[in-house]
XYZ file of C-alpha atoms in Angstrom:
324
model
C 0.000 0.000 0.000
C 1.226 3.514 -0.959
C 4.394 2.074 -2.514
C 5.716 3.872 -5.593
C 4.816 2.063 -8.809
C 6.108 0.132 -10.663
C 7.157 -2.125 -7.788
C 8.525 -5.615 -7.311
C 8.975 -7.818 -4.263
C 9.701 -11.437 -3.458
C 9.752 -13.875 -0.563
C 10.100 -17.603 -0.033
C 7.233 -19.772 1.219
C 6.474 -23.479 1.634
C 3.593 -25.628 0.424
C 1.819 -27.479 3.232
C 0.738 -30.497 1.147
C 2.333 -32.515 -1.642
C 1.420 -31.671 -5.221
C 1.198 -34.577 -7.648
C 1.760 -33.818 -11.333
C -1.411 -33.951 -13.406
C -3.707 -33.903 -10.348
C -6.217 -31.045 -10.608
C -7.375 -31.601 -7.024
C -3.892 -30.891 -5.636
C -3.933 -27.116 -5.089
C -1.626 -24.338 -4.011
C -3.439 -21.097 -3.161
C -1.589 -17.788 -3.154
C -3.842 -14.953 -1.943
C -2.474 -11.468 -2.587
C -3.459 -8.562 -0.366
C -2.861 -4.844 -0.523
C -2.255 -3.131 2.783
C 0.178 -2.492 5.603
C 3.155 -4.809 6.223
C 3.143 -7.081 9.295
C -0.650 -6.999 9.540
C -3.237 -9.752 9.315
C -4.907 -10.554 6.009
C -8.350 -9.460 7.200
C -7.045 -5.928 7.812
C -6.173 -5.595 4.128
C -7.955 -5.741 0.782
C -7.784 -8.867 -1.362
C -6.091 -7.902 -4.628
C -6.118 -11.315 -6.262
C -5.926 -15.071 -5.812
C -3.557 -17.363 -7.698
C -4.329 -21.085 -7.780
C -1.723 -23.540 -9.060
C -2.638 -27.213 -9.449
C -0.833 -30.429 -10.212
C -1.821 -29.899 -13.846
C 0.521 -26.901 -13.935
C 3.577 -28.771 -12.637
C 5.731 -31.223 -14.604
C 6.981 -33.208 -11.596
C 6.105 -34.282 -8.051
C 6.450 -31.518 -5.459
C 6.914 -32.756 -1.868
C 5.344 -30.923 1.071
C 7.525 -28.217 2.636
C 9.269 -27.423 -0.647
C 10.696 -23.911 -1.019
C 8.704 -21.744 -3.428
C 10.002 -18.262 -4.217
C 7.067 -15.968 -4.979
C 7.747 -12.705 -6.832
C 5.133 -10.029 -7.486
C 5.318 -7.208 -10.001
C 2.885 -4.285 -10.030
C 3.182 -1.933 -13.012
C 2.292 1.748 -13.172
C -1.275 0.833 -14.202
C -1.626 -1.343 -11.069
C -1.662 -4.564 -13.075
C -0.264 -7.442 -11.027
C 1.899 -10.289 -12.272
C 3.050 -13.177 -10.092
C 5.982 -15.553 -10.591
C 6.195 -18.809 -8.612
C 9.658 -20.382 -8.748
C 9.557 -24.070 -7.736
C 13.248 -24.614 -7.070
C 13.050 -28.321 -6.262
C 11.688 -29.186 -9.700
C 13.303 -26.321 -11.648
C 9.996 -24.851 -12.801
C 8.786 -21.234 -12.868
C 5.145 -20.304 -13.439
C 4.096 -16.805 -14.521
C 0.536 -15.703 -13.742
C -0.954 -12.304 -14.695
C -3.781 -11.461 -12.289
C -7.146 -10.201 -13.469
C -8.654 -7.369 -11.435
C -10.710 -9.371 -8.951
C -10.756 -7.004 -6.043
C -13.154 -8.224 -3.412
C -16.583 -6.762 -4.113
C -18.535 -8.293 -1.249
C -17.450 -9.681 2.110
C -18.352 -13.208 3.138
C -20.702 -13.266 6.146
C -19.301 -16.575 7.426
C -15.766 -15.184 7.333
C -16.861 -12.105 9.281
C -18.594 -14.298 11.839
C -15.485 -16.459 12.297
C -13.247 -13.423 12.711
C -15.548 -11.920 15.341
C -15.621 -15.213 17.255
C -11.840 -15.532 17.075
C -11.385 -11.972 18.311
C -13.721 -12.657 21.254
C -11.727 -15.774 22.152
C -8.494 -13.813 21.938
C -9.789 -11.163 24.332
C -10.988 -13.781 26.840
C -7.531 -15.394 26.824
C -5.800 -12.027 27.129
C -7.716 -11.122 30.284
C -5.651 -13.651 32.228
C -2.289 -12.205 31.216
C -2.559 -8.484 30.575
C -1.850 -5.832 33.212
C -4.890 -4.641 35.159
C -4.877 -1.218 33.501
C -5.748 -2.902 30.188
C -8.785 -4.757 31.519
C -11.135 -1.838 30.919
C -9.976 -1.604 27.311
C -10.546 -5.332 26.797
C -14.038 -5.129 28.299
C -14.879 -2.247 25.963
C -13.616 -4.207 22.950
C -15.716 -7.206 23.980
C -18.807 -5.001 24.101
C -17.995 -3.586 20.661
C -17.647 -7.094 19.238
C -20.949 -8.195 20.745
C -22.676 -5.219 19.109
C -20.997 -6.056 15.826
C -22.113 -9.675 16.125
C -25.729 -8.551 16.577
C -25.486 -6.200 13.605
C -24.156 -8.963 11.374
C -26.793 -11.445 12.539
C -29.577 -9.047 11.584
C -28.139 -8.135 8.187
C -26.170 -11.107 6.834
C -27.611 -10.915 3.305
C -27.217 -7.134 3.071
C -24.175 -5.794 1.204
C -24.047 -2.485 3.066
C -24.328 -4.189 6.461
C -21.465 -6.559 5.711
C -19.316 -3.685 4.467
C -20.074 -1.725 7.635
C -19.267 -4.737 9.800
C -15.932 -5.259 8.050
C -14.923 -1.620 8.444
C -15.761 -1.598 12.162
C -14.232 -5.036 12.698
C -10.928 -3.905 11.214
C -10.769 -0.970 13.622
C -11.553 -3.243 16.575
C -8.943 -5.805 15.491
C -6.306 -3.080 15.258
C -7.099 -2.169 18.871
C -6.973 -5.831 19.884
C -3.541 -6.143 18.272
C -2.266 -3.057 20.102
C -3.375 -4.376 23.490
C -1.928 -7.796 22.730
C 1.390 -6.347 21.576
C 1.628 -4.217 24.718
C 1.088 -7.265 26.923
C 3.516 -9.465 24.980
C 6.294 -6.928 24.510
C 8.163 -7.438 27.841
C 8.724 -11.149 27.096
C 9.577 -10.514 23.450
C 12.050 -7.825 24.486
C 13.735 -10.219 26.927
C 13.916 -12.955 24.277
C 15.380 -10.514 21.784
C 18.034 -9.301 24.224
C 18.979 -12.827 25.321
C 19.229 -14.192 21.781
C 21.203 -11.192 20.593
C 23.637 -11.683 23.469
C 24.092 -15.360 22.527
C 24.600 -14.404 18.886
C 27.320 -11.928 19.814
C 29.070 -14.623 21.866
C 28.805 -17.169 19.048
C 30.126 -14.641 16.540
C 33.066 -13.837 18.784
C 33.933 -17.546 19.052
C 33.152 -18.855 15.566
C 32.647 -15.822 13.338
C 34.582 -14.211 10.532
C 34.541 -10.835 8.789
C 31.299 -11.658 6.946
C 29.466 -12.814 10.081
C 30.729 -9.778 12.015
C 29.042 -7.562 9.423
C 25.756 -9.508 9.550
C 25.704 -9.495 13.350
C 26.263 -5.745 13.451
C 23.365 -5.232 11.036
C 21.092 -7.378 13.243
C 22.246 -5.523 16.353
C 21.343 -2.158 14.815
C 17.937 -3.441 13.690
C 17.298 -4.809 17.175
C 17.954 -1.353 18.590
C 15.334 0.170 16.297
C 12.801 -2.569 17.091
C 13.280 -2.128 20.831
C 12.755 1.587 20.498
C 9.540 1.114 18.506
C 8.391 -1.903 20.593
C 7.038 -3.620 17.487
C 6.289 -7.194 18.544
C 5.666 -8.584 15.059
C 8.886 -7.181 13.616
C 10.778 -8.315 16.718
C 9.630 -11.902 16.205
C 10.791 -11.885 12.596
C 14.112 -10.473 13.723
C 14.368 -13.175 16.391
C 14.116 -15.833 13.688
C 16.982 -14.239 11.778
C 19.113 -13.982 14.924
C 18.491 -17.619 15.883
C 19.183 -18.779 12.342
C 22.539 -16.995 12.169
C 23.495 -18.200 15.657
C 22.711 -21.784 14.645
C 24.842 -21.463 11.500
C 27.747 -20.160 13.559
C 27.462 -22.677 16.385
C 26.818 -25.608 14.040
C 30.381 -25.217 12.822
C 31.342 -26.711 16.174
C 31.139 -30.497 16.258
C 30.193 -30.284 19.934
C 26.700 -29.124 18.968
C 25.979 -32.300 17.024
C 27.524 -34.488 19.707
C 25.195 -32.867 22.266
C 22.189 -33.683 20.056
C 23.224 -37.344 19.886
C 23.861 -37.467 23.633
C 20.433 -35.989 24.329
C 18.647 -38.447 22.040
C 20.571 -41.341 23.591
C 19.864 -40.372 27.205
C 16.171 -39.618 26.563
C 15.532 -42.323 23.977
C 12.531 -43.836 25.771
C 10.796 -40.479 26.210
C 10.262 -40.208 22.439
C 7.529 -42.094 20.582
C 9.822 -42.854 17.644
C 8.119 -43.622 14.348
C 10.699 -46.407 13.957
C 12.477 -47.287 17.207
C 14.881 -49.720 15.559
C 15.985 -47.209 12.945
C 16.408 -44.493 15.590
C 18.405 -46.849 17.834
C 20.676 -47.895 14.951
C 21.321 -44.269 13.996
C 22.286 -43.373 17.570
C 24.605 -46.396 17.784
C 26.204 -45.380 14.479
C 26.670 -41.823 15.741
C 28.249 -43.034 18.988
C 30.724 -45.142 16.979
C 31.607 -42.082 14.873
C 32.126 -39.980 18.004
C 34.364 -42.650 19.563
C 36.476 -43.486 16.511
C 36.520 -40.718 13.928
C 34.408 -37.659 14.850
C 32.928 -36.070 11.727
C 30.710 -33.014 11.917
C 29.186 -33.682 8.489
C 28.272 -37.298 9.271
C 26.884 -36.444 12.722
C 24.837 -33.558 11.332
C 23.289 -35.909 8.746
C 22.369 -38.443 11.437
C 20.817 -35.771 13.670
C 18.610 -34.654 10.783
C 17.566 -38.260 10.149
C 16.672 -38.620 13.824
C 14.525 -35.494 13.721
C 12.681 -37.005 10.747
C 11.867 -40.048 12.895
C 10.133 -37.977 15.555
C 6.331 -38.328 15.700
C 4.108 -35.749 14.051
C 2.980 -34.341 17.408
C 6.584 -33.331 18.184
C 6.746 -31.258 15.029
C 5.436 -27.711 14.439
C 1.622 -27.680 14.201
C 0.069 -25.826 11.252
C -3.317 -25.711 12.955
C -6.672 -25.768 11.206
C -5.735 -23.353 8.468
C -6.244 -23.989 4.779
C -3.441 -26.421 3.967
C -3.527 -25.409 0.316
C -2.299 -21.904 1.155
C 1.433 -21.281 1.129
C 3.033 -20.643 4.515
C 6.231 -19.094 5.746
């Protein structure tokens, strides 16, 4: 929103489900919104929806494959999307027709109101007392909005009014939530930055020194602005760089193997025999000829043998939509 045109941007996402070549029912959905960065989809306007199916791909695409999505918007506001499927060396170009959302879905509005109410109820247990009055007021506003929607579900003007008011309420909900979460996020950011600096001092080089300094400066800006969403994204970058630095040390991978060995029975391995054999192989490597590369490979294989419930949960979202 408000960016100078023409404009271009890109980011990398992952597909949640496998896509089989030739299968029309295997879908990847890429919704495109116009609005403010670091805000929820509902707070922005739908600018287009790209759907890619198995019929569009020449080869099998496993779940969690990297897909680089690029968007171009020309001076006439026409949008073109490029989806680069790196694993199968395929790029798809899709020009978007102007399908700006004309009418809001009543069921979607109802779900968003319910979710916001649930969020406020949960927040009441954690936020400082001075925010309780604000939360109570927001709950009342949502109840009034719920009544308005119930009485005018089929009406275009009512749904438009509900969406406009709901967006304002959700912005207030986000502000209260960010204010309550910020102290913990700030502590996490400080602690992880401190660990990164230590790792860089021990394992870093000229290139990593530069990257760490850039992250340190960005952390200073984020702390000043107290932007929780940006801070969380920055935390991911800090943790990723720290892991890359520390993973150069074979001790990291040895500690993984030791942990799996000592706590073997606490894990519901998908294949206990395979997990046991991998740990025994790793212990032999550690005892005879320690190799960081070989140990790292075994650790990754062990993670793959963990049960689904020990992995990140995607929740009940649309599994056809790309995720970060």
